[in-house]
Short mmCIF file of C-alpha atoms and ligand atoms in Angstrom, two decimals:
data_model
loop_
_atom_site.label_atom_id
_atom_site.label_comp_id
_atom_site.label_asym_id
_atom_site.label_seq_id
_atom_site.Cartn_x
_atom_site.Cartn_y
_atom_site.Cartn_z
CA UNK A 1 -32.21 -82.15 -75.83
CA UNK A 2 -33.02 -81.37 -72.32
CA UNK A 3 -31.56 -78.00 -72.42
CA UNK A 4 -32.62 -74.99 -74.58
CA UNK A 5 -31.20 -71.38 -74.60
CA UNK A 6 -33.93 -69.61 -72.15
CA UNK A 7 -36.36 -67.49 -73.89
CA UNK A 8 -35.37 -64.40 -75.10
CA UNK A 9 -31.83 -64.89 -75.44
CA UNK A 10 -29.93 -65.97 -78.54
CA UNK A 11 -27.07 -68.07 -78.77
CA UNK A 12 -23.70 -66.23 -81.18
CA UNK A 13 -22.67 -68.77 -83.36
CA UNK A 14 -19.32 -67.85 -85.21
CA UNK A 15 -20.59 -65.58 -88.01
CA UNK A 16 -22.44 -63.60 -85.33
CA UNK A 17 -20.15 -63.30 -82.86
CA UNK A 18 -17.06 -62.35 -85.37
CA UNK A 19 -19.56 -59.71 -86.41
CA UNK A 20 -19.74 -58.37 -83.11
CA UNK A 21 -15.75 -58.13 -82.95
CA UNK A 22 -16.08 -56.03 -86.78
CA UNK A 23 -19.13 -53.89 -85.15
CA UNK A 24 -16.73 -53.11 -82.05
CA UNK A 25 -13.59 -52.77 -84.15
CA UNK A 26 -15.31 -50.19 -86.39
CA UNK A 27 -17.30 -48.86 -83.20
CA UNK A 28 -13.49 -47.61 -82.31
CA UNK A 29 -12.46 -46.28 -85.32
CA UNK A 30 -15.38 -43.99 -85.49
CA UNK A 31 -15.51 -42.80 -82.01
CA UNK A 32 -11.88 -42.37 -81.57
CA UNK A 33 -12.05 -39.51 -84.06
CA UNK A 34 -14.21 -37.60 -81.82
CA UNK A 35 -12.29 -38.23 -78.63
CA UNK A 36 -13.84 -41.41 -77.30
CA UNK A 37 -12.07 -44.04 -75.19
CA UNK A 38 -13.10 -47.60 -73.85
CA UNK A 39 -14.79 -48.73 -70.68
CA UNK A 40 -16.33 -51.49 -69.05
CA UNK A 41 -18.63 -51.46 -66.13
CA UNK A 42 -20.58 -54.11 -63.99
CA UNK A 43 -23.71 -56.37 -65.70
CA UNK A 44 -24.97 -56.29 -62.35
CA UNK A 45 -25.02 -53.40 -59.66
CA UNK A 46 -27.16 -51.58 -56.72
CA UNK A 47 -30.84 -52.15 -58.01
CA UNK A 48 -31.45 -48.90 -56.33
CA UNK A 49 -29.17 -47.12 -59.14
CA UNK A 50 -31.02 -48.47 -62.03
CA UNK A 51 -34.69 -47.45 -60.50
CA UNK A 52 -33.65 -44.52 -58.90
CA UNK A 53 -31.69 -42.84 -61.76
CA UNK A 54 -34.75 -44.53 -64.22
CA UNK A 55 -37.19 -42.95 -62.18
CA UNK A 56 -40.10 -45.00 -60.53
CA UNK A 57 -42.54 -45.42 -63.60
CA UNK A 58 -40.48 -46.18 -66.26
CA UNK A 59 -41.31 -49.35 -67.58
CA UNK A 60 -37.59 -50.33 -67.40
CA UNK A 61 -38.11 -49.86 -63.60
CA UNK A 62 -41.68 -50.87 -62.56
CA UNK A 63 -41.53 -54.06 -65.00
CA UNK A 64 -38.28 -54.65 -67.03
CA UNK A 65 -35.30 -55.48 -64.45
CA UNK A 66 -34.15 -58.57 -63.72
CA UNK A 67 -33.70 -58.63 -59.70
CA UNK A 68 -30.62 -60.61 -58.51
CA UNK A 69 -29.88 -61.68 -54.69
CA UNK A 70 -27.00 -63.56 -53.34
CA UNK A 71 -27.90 -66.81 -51.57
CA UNK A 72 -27.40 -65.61 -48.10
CA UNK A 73 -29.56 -62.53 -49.06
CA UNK A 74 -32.09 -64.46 -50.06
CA UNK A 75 -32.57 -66.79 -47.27
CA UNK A 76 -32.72 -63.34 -45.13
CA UNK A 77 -35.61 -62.34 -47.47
CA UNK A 78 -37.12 -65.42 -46.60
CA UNK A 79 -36.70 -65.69 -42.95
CA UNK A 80 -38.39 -61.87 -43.00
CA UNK A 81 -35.65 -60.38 -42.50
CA UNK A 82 -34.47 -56.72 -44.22
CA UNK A 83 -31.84 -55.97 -46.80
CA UNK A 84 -29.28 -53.38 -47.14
CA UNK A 85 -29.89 -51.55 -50.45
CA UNK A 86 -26.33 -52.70 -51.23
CA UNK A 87 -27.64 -56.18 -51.31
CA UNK A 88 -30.76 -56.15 -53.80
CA UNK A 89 -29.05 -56.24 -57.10
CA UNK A 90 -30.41 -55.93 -60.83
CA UNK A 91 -28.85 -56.88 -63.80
CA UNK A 92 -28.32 -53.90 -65.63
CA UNK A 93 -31.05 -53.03 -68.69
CA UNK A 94 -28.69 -50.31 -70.07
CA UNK A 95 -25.21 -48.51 -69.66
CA UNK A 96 -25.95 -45.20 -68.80
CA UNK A 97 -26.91 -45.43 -64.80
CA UNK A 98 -23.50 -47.60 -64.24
CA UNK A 99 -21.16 -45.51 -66.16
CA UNK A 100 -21.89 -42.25 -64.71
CA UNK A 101 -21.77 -44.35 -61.51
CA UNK A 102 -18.45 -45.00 -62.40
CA UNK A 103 -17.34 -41.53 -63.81
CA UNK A 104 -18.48 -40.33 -60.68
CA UNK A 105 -16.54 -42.86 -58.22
CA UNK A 106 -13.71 -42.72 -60.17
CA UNK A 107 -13.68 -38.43 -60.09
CA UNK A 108 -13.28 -38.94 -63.85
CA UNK A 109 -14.81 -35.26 -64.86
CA UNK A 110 -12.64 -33.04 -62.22
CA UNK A 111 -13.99 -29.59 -61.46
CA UNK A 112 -12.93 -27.50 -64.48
CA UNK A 113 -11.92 -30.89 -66.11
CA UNK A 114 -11.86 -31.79 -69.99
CA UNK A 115 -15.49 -33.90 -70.50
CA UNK A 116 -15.23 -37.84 -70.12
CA UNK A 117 -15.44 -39.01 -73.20
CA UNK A 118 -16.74 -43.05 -73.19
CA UNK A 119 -18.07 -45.71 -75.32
CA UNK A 120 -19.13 -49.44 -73.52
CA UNK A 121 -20.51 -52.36 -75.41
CA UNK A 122 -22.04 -55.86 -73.96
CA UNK A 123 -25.01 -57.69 -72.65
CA UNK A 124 -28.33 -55.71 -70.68
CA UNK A 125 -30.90 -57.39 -69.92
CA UNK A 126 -34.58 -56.94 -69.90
CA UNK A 127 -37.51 -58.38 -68.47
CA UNK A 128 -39.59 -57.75 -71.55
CA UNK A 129 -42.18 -59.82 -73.69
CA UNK A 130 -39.62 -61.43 -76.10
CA UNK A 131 -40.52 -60.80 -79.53
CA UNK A 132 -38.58 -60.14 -83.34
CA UNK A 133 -35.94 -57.77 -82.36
CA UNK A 134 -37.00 -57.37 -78.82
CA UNK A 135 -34.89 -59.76 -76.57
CA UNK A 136 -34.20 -60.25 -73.08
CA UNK A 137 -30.69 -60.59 -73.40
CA UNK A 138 -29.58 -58.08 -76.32
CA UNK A 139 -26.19 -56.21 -76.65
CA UNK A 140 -25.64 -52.38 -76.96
CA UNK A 141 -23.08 -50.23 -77.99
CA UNK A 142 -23.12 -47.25 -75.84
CA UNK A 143 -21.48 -43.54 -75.60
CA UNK A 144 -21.74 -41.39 -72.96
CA UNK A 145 -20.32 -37.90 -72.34
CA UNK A 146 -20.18 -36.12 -69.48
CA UNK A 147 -19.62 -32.52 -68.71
CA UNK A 148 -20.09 -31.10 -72.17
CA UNK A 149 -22.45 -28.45 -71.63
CA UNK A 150 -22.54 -26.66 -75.20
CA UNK A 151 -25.54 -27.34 -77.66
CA UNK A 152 -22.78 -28.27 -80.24
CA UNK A 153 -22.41 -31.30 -78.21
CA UNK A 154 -25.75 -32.48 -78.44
CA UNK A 155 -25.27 -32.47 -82.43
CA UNK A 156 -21.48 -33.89 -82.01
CA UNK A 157 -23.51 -36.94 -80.35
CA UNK A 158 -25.74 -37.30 -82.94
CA UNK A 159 -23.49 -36.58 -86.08
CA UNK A 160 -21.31 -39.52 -84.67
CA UNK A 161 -23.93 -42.01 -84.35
CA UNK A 162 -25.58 -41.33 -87.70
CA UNK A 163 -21.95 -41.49 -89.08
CA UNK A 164 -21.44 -44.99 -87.07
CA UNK A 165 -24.91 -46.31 -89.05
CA UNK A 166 -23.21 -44.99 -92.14
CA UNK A 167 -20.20 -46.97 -91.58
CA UNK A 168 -21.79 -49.67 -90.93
CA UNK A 169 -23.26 -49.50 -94.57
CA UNK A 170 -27.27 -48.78 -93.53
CA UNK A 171 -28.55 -46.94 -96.90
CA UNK A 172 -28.84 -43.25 -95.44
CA UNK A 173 -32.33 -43.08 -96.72
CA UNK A 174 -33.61 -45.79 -94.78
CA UNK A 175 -32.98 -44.34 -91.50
CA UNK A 176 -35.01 -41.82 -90.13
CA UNK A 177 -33.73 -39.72 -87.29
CA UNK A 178 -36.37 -38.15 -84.71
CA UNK A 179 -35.13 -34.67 -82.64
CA UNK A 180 -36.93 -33.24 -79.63
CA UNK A 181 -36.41 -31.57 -76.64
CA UNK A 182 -37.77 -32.50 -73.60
CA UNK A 183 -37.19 -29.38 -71.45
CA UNK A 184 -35.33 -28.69 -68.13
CA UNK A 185 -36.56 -28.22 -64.38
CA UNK A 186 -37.88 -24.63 -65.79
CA UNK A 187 -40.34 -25.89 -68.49
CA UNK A 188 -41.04 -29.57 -67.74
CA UNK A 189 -43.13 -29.52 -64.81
CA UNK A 190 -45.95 -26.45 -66.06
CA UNK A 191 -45.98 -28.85 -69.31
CA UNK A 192 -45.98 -32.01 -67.82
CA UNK A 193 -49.47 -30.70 -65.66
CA UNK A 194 -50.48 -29.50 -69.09
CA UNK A 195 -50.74 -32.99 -70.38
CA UNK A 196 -52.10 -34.49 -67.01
CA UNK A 197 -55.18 -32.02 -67.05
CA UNK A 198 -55.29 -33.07 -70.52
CA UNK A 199 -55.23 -36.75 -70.16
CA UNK A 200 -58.03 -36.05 -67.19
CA UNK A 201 -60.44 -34.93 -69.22
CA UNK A 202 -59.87 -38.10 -71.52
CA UNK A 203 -59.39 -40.60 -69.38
CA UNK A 204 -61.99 -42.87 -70.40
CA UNK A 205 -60.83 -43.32 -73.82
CA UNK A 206 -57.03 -44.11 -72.79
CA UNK A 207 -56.18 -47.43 -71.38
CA UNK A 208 -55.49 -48.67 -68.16
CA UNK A 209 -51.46 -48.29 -68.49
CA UNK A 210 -52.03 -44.37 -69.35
CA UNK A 211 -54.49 -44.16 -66.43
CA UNK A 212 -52.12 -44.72 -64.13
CA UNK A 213 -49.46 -42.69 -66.20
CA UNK A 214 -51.73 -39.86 -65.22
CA UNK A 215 -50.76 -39.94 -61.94
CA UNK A 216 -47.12 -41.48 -62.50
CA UNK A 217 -45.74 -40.32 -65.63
CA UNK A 218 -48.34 -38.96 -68.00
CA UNK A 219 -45.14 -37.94 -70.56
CA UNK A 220 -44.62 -41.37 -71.29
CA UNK A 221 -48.28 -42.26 -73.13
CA UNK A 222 -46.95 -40.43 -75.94
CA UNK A 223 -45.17 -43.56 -76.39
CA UNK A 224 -47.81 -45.64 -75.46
CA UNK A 225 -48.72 -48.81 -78.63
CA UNK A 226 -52.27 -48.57 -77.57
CA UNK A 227 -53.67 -47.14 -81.07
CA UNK A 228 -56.60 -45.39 -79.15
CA UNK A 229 -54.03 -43.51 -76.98
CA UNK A 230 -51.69 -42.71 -80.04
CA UNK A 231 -55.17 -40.52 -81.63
CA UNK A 232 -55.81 -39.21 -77.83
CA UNK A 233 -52.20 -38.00 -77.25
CA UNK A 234 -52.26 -36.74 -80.88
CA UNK A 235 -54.07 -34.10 -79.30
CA UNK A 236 -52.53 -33.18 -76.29
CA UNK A 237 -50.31 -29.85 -75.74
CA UNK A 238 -46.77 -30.42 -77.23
CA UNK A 239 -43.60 -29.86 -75.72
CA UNK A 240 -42.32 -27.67 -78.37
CA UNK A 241 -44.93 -25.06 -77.74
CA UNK A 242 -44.23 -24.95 -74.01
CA UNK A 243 -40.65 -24.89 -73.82
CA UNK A 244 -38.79 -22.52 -71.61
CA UNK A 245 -36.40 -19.74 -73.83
CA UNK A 246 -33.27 -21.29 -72.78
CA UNK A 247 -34.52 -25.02 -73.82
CA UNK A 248 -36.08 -23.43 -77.14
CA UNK A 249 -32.89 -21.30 -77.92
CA UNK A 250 -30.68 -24.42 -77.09
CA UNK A 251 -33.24 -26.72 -79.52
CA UNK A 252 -32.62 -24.19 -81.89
CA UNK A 253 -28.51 -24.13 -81.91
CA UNK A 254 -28.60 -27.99 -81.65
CA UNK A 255 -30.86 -28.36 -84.84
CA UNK A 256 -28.63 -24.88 -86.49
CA UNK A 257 -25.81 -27.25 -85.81
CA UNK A 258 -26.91 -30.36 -87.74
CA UNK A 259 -28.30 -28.11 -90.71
CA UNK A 260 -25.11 -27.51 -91.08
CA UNK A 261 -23.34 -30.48 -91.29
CA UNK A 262 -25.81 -31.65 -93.22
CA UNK A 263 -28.11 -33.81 -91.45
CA UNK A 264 -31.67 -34.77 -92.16
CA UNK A 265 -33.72 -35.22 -88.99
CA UNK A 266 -37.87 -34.46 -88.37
CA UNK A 267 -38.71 -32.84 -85.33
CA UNK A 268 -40.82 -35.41 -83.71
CA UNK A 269 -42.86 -33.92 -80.41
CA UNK A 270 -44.05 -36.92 -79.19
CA UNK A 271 -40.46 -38.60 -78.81
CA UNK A 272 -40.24 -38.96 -74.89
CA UNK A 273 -37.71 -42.06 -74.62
CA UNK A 274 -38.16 -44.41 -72.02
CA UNK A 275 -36.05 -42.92 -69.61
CA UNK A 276 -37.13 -40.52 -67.20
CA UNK A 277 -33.61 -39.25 -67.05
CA UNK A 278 -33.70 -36.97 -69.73
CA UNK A 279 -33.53 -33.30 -70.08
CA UNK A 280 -33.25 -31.31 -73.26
CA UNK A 281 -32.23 -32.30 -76.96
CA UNK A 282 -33.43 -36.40 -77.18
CA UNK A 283 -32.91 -38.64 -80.07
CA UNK A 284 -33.93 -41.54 -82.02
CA UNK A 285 -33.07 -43.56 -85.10
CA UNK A 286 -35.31 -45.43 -86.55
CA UNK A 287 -36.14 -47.99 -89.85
CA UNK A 288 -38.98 -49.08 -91.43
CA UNK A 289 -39.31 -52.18 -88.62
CA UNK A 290 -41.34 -54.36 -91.77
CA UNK A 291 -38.73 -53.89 -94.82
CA UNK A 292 -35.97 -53.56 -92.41
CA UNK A 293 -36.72 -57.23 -91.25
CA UNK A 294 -37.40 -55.91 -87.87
CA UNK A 295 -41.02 -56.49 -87.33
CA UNK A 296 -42.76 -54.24 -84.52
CA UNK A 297 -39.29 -52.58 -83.75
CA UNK A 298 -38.49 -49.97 -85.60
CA UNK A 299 -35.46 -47.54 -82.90
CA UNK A 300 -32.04 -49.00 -83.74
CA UNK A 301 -30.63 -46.57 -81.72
CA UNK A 302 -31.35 -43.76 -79.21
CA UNK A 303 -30.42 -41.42 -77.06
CA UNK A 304 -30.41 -37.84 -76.06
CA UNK A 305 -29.19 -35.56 -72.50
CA UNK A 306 -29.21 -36.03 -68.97
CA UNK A 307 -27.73 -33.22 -67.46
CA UNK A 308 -29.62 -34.12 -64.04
CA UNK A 309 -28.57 -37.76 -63.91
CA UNK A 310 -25.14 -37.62 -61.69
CA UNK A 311 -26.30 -35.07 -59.54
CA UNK A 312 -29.84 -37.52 -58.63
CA UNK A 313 -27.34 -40.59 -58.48
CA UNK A 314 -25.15 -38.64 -55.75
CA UNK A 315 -22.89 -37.21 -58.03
CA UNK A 316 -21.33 -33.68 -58.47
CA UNK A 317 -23.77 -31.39 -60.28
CA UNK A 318 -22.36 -32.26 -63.86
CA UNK A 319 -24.13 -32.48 -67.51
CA UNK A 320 -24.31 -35.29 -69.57
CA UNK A 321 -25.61 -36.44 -72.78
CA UNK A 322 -25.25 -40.03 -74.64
CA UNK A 323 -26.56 -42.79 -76.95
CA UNK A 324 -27.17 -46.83 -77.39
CA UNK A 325 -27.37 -48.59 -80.49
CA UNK A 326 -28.84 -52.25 -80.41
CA UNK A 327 -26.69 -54.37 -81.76
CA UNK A 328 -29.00 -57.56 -82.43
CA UNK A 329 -31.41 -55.19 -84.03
CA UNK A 330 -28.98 -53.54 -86.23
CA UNK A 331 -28.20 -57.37 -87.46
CA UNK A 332 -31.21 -58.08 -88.78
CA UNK A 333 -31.45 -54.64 -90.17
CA UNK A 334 -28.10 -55.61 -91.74
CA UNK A 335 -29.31 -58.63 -92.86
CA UNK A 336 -32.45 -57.50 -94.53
CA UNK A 337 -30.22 -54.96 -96.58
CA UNK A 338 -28.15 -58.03 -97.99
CA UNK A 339 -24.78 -56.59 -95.84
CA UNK A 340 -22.35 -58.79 -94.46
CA UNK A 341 -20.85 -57.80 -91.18
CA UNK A 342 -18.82 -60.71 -90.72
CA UNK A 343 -15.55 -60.65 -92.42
CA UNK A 344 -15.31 -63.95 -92.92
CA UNK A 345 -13.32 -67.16 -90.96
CA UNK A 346 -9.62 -67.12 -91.10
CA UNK A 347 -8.13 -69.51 -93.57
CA UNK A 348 -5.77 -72.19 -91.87
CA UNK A 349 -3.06 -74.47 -93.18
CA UNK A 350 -4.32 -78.09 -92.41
CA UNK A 351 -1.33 -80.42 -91.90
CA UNK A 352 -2.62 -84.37 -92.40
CA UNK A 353 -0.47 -87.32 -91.65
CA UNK A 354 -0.62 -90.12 -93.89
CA UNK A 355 0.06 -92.64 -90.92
CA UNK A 356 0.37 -93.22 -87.91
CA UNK A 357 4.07 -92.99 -88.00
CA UNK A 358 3.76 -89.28 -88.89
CA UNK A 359 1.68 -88.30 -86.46
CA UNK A 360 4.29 -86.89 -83.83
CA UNK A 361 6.06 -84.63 -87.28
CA UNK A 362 2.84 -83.53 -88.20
CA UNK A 363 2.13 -82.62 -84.53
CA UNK A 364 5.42 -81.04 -84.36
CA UNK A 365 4.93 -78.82 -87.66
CA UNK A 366 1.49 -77.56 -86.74
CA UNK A 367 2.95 -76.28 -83.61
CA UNK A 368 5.70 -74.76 -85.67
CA UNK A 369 2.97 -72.77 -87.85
CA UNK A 370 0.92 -71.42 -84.90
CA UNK A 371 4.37 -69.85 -83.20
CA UNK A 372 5.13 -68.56 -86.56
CA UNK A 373 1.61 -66.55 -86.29
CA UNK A 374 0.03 -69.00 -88.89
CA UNK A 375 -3.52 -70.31 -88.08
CA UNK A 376 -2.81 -74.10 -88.30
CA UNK A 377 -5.20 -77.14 -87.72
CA UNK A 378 -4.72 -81.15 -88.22
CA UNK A 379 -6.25 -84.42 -87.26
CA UNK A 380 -7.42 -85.20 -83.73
CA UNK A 381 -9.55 -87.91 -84.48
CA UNK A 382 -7.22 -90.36 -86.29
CA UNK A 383 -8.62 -89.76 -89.61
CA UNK A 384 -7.76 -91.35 -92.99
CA UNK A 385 -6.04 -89.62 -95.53
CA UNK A 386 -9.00 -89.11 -97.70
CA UNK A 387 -10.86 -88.15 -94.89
CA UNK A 388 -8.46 -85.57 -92.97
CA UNK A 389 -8.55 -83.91 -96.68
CA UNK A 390 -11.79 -83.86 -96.76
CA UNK A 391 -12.45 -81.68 -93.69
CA UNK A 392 -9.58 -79.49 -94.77
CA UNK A 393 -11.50 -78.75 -97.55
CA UNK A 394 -14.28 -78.13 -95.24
CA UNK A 395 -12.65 -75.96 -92.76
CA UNK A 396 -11.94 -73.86 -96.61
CA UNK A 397 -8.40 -74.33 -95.31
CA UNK A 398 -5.53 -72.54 -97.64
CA UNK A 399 -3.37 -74.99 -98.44
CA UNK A 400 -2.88 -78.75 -96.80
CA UNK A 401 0.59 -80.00 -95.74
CA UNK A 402 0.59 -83.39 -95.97
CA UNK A 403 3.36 -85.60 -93.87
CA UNK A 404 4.04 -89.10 -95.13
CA UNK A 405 6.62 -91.64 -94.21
CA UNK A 406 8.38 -91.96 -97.85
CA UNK A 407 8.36 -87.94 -98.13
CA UNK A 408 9.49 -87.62 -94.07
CA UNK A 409 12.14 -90.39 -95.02
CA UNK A 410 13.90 -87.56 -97.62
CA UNK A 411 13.36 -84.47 -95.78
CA UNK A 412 10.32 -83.18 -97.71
CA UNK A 413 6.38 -82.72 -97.22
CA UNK A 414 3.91 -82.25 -99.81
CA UNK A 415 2.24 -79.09 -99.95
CA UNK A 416 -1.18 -78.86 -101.80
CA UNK A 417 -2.32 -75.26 -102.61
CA UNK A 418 -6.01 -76.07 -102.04
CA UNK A 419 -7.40 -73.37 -104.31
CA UNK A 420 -5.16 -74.45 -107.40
CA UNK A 421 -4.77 -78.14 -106.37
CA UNK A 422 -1.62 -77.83 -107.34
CA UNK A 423 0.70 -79.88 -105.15
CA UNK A 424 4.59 -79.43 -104.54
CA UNK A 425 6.99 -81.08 -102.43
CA UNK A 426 8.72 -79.19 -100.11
CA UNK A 427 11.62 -79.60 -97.54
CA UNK A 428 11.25 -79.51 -94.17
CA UNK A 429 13.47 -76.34 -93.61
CA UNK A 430 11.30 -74.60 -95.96
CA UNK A 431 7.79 -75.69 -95.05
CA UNK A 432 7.06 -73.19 -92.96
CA UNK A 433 7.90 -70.27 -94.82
CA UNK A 434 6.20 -71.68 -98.20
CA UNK A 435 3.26 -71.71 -96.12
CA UNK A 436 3.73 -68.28 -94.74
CA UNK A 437 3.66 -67.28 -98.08
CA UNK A 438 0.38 -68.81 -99.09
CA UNK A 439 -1.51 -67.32 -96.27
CA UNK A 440 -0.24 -63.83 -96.67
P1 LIG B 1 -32.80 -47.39 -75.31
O1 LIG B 1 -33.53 -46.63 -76.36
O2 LIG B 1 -33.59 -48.02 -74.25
O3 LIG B 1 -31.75 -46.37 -74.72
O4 LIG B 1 -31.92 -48.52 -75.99
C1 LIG B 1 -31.04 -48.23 -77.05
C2 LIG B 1 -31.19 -49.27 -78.14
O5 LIG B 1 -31.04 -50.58 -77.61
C3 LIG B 1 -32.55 -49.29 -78.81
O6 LIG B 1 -32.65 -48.31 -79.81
C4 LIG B 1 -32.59 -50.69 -79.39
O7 LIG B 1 -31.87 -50.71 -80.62
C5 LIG B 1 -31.82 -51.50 -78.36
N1 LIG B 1 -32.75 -52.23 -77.48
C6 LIG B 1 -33.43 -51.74 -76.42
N2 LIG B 1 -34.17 -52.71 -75.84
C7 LIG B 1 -33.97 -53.83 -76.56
C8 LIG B 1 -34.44 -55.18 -76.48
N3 LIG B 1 -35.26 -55.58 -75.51
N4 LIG B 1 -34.02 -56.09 -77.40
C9 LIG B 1 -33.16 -55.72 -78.38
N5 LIG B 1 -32.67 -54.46 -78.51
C10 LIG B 1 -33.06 -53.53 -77.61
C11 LIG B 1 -30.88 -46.67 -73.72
O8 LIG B 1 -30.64 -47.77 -73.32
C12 LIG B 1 -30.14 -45.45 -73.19
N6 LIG B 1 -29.20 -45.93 -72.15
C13 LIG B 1 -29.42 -44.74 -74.30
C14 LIG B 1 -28.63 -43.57 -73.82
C15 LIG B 1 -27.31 -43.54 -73.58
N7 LIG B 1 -29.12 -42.40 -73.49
C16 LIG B 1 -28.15 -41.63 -73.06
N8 LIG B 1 -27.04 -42.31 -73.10
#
């Protein structure tokens, strides 16, 4: 075949996608108890929004986004010419940036206003080296909040994820979940010079991605997969001995708060995240990528708060805090656990004509069953007998209604209960509502 799905991507064949509808369906069950309602934003918007809010040396912005122009934009490019920002576009590589775009635009969180309380789901995208669990095209599940200022927030968010993992049936002792806090304006910039004059005087054992982070970003090499720079940012100052009192108070209620409910977590000080966006309590859940079937990747889910975000994006000055779950990675975590997502095709009636003389009844009662709410399905293909029973046994339909001159000729159909195999004949009048009977 001449075509392929490009790299990275992965088609949904039925089982897949039905278990995206039960992830979603569940996904609203569970965050409608704490107050969450739907949205939907944009795959695609204002580059500038994804880099800016990202920050400049996140990898998401320096290498990961997929750049879109328009035609006309372009052949402007090409002919030297400049762009409005409003016309260099990105597909998006997460939620967050374009629904506190959104919130914003749409004055969702008034002054003195109740929080916005959201949860997204769909496609981002990714310019990253494809590998197990790491696509280029890969679906989240995403909550944001915005305006909740209290620490007991910060544990709502993560209560209600972990509890989202739990109903999706991931053992509890499988997961890990990672805590830290990454500071505020106060704290974060005397700790983040800590780590550069740290990083200076080992320079020559980190590699050339950190070296640059030393002038960029040096936070994010304690995230770097370089093994050397894992033992040389082993050593470096931690964040938890240089917060600020409000950031270590506020670490403390947050972490007071899921004691309480409960919750096992470790307090992991090199968890950074990859967006610069952050401020305060972050999170991260994570598996055992190998046994979980998810090879290098091991965060099914992250998140943490940006109370800094819709101010920098031209915002009012208002907090937020959020998380994403990644829903292709959470499959195969699924999968590697033995648990089935997918809840399974519906069951039709299949309604085969003996002849050709049937065809129109048969035609007639299938559309009959589907206005009746009954998942119905018959021969396109001018099948024989045998054969159109044959694929109803295929398609696992529930029963067959079979249409034949001699039986049409008296009123009646047969109807075969395809479990049982036990066949009845039944009159037109009642056809319908026998089969009603034998899907419910
Ligand atoms: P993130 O950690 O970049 O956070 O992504 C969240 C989840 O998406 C990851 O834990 C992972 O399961 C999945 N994921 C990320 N990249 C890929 C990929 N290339 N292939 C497959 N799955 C992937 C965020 O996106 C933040 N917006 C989360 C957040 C919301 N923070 C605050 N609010």
């Amino acid at each position: 075949m001449a075509f392929q799905s490009p790299r990275g991507t992965e088609d949904w064949l039925p089982t897949t996608a039905r278990a995206w509808e039960e992830f979603l369906t569940r996904a609203w069950r569970i965050f409608g108890l704490y107050g969450y309602e739907p949205i939907e934003v944009p795959t695609f918007e204002q580059k500038d929004l994804f880099v800016r809010g990202l920050g400049e040396d996140t990898d998401a912005a320096s290498k990961e986004i997929f750049t879109v122009y328009s035609v006309g934009a372009l052949d402007t490019l090409k002919k030297g010419g400049h762009l409005k920002a409003s016309q260099t576009l990105a597909l998006r590589p997460e939620g967050t940036a374009s629904v506190v775009r959104a919130i914003a635009q749409h004055n969702l969180v008034p002054q003195g206003g109740a929080p916005a309380k959201l949860f997204y789901a769909g496609p981002m995208f990714r310019a990253e080296r494809p590998q197990k669990g790491r696509l280029r095209e890969f679906h989240q599940l995403g909550v944001e909040c915005l305006g909740a200022t209290d620490p007991s927030a910060d544990a709502e968010m993560i209560i209600m994820c972990m509890r989202f993992f739990e109903e999706l049936g991931i053992p509890r002792e499988e997961m890990t979940l990672l805590i830290n806090s990454m500071g505020d304006d106060a704290c974060r910039p005397a700790y983040t010079e800590k780590v550069r004059a740290y990083m200076v005087e080992h320079k020559d054992e980190l590699c050339e991605d950190c070296q640059r982070r030393i002038e960029t970003n040096p936070l994010r090499s304690f995230d770097c997969k370089n093994p050397q720079c894992y033992e040389v940012m082993e050593g470096a100052p931690r964040f938890s001995d240089n917060l600020c009192e409000p950031c270590a108070e506020r670490f403390e209620a947050v972490k007071g708060y899921l004691d309480a409910a409960g919750i096992s977590y470790v307090v992991d000080p090199r968890l950074v995240r990859g967006f610069d966006y952050y401020t305060g309590t972050v999170f991260e859940v994570q598996v055992n990528g190998e046994s979980a079937g998810l090879g290098a990747q091991s965060a099914i889910g992250g998140g943490g708060r940006y109370d800094k975000l819709m101010a920098e994006i031209g915002g009012p000055d208002v907090t937020g805090l959020g998380f994403a779950l990644g829903f292709e990675r959470i499959m195969l975590v699924l999968e590697a656990f033995g648990i089935q997502l997918d809840p399974g095709a519906v069951r039709p009636i299949y309604v085969a004509c003996v002849d050709e003389s049937v065809r129109a009844k048969a035609f007639g009662i299938l559309q009959q069953l589907r206005d009746t709410g009954i998942p119905a399905v018959g021969d396109t293909q001018g099948r024989s007998l045998k054969s159109q029973l044959k694929v109803a046994g295929k398609s696992n339909a529930r029963a067959a209604i079979i249409v034949g001159p001699d039986e049409l000729a008296a009123g009646k159909v047969t109807l075969r209960d395809m479990d049982t195999h036990e066949q009845e004949d039944v009159t037109l009048e009642d056809v319908v509502a026998r089969a009603a009977s034998l899907y419910y």
